[in-house]
Amino acid sequence: MRFSEAVKLRNVWVAYSGSDRPAMRNINLTVPLGKLLLITGPNGAGKTTLIETCLGLLKPYRGSAYLFGVDTRSWRIRYARRMCGFVPQDFMKPPFEAYTVRHVIRLGFAPYKSIFESLTEDEDKRIRWVSELLEIEDLLDRPIGTLSGGQQQRAVIARALVRKPKALFLDEPFSSLDKEGRRLVSSVVRDYVNTENASVVIVSHDVNPIIDYADIVVKMENGRIVSGEDYA
Ligand SMILES: Nc1ncnc2c1ncn2[C@@H]1O[C@H](COP(=O)(O)OP(=O)(O)OP(=O)(O)O)[C@@H](O)[C@H]1O
Ligand SMILES: [Mg+2]
């Protein structure tokens, strides 16, 4: 199948159950392949709601959302989602979490293989590739719960990248990273977009780490897109 866009939202409204006002109102957005899109805006603007709607984790009550051409209400959405990587906003692992970093990254292959199967040579190579990219190769055998917040953040980004997704969604990926980590993650995702012709969607309330790397900047406020709508 060939696509020119990863995501298309058409007049999308989303509400949380029990809430009397919509969290997203009349959103139109297209995420083309080969582009890095930044979604920004203040706390409560609707950024997480938007990224989860793109992935079909939240469904519109009005309008339509498509991921790789599949309506997110369709049962086939799970196949479209396999082409994606996602790092949610709250990624922190508790201190007693015993999985090693290698194991956590390996979970990125989960849709394709069970944890009881041994890795192929290519999968082993890919784990090495992402851990070198994110400069965590020395941490591979450490339990993830013993890592610092910024080290954990790099590990979960590695997990999302290891399956070479056609679309990568990162919700506040810079929150625990220092200046060097922010620069590294920004340049890694930029190179990934260029070499794989993939789409990357980054939500960040702070635009500084990524603004120079983004192709498209969409600003949200109060459940609406207030600038960048020309990419609808
Ligand atoms: N589970 C929920 N139930 C009810 N309302 C929710 C829920 N999650 C979010 N909301 C509301 O939806 C709106 C948008 O929230 P969202 O989490 O998308 O904002 P955000 O832009 O990601 O904010 P932040 O920068 O703090 O992460 C807010 O008004 C919030 O209170
Ligand atoms: Mg959020």
mmCIF file with all atom_site columns, C-alpha atoms and ligand atoms in Angstrom, residues 47-48 89 171-172 203, ligand 2:
data_model
loop_
_atom_site.group_PDB
_atom_site.id
_atom_site.type_symbol
_atom_site.label_atom_id
_atom_site.label_alt_id
_atom_site.label_comp_id
_atom_site.label_asym_id
_atom_site.label_entity_id
_atom_site.label_seq_id
_atom_site.pdbx_PDB_ins_code
_atom_site.Cartn_x
_atom_site.Cartn_y
_atom_site.Cartn_z
_atom_site.occupancy
_atom_site.B_iso_or_equiv
_atom_site.pdbx_formal_charge
_atom_site.auth_seq_id
_atom_site.auth_comp_id
_atom_site.auth_asym_id
_atom_site.auth_atom_id
_atom_site.pdbx_PDB_model_num
ATOM   1 C  CA . LYS A 1 47  ? -2.007 18.391 22.588 1.00 0.00 ? 47  LYS A CA 1
ATOM   2 C  CA . THR A 1 48  ? -2.113 14.931 24.190 1.00 0.00 ? 48  THR A CA 1
ATOM   3 C  CA . GLN A 1 89  ? 3.672  11.677 28.098 1.00 0.00 ? 89  GLN A CA 1
ATOM   4 C  CA . ASP A 1 171 ? 4.395  13.324 23.600 1.00 0.00 ? 171 ASP A CA 1
ATOM   5 C  CA . GLU A 1 172 ? 6.681  15.770 25.481 1.00 0.00 ? 172 GLU A CA 1
ATOM   6 C  CA . VAL A 1 203 ? 4.184  17.407 21.135 1.00 0.00 ? 203 VAL A CA 1
HETATM 7 MG MG . MG  B 2 .   ? -0.195 16.589 27.390 1.00 0.00 ? 2   MG  B MG 1
#
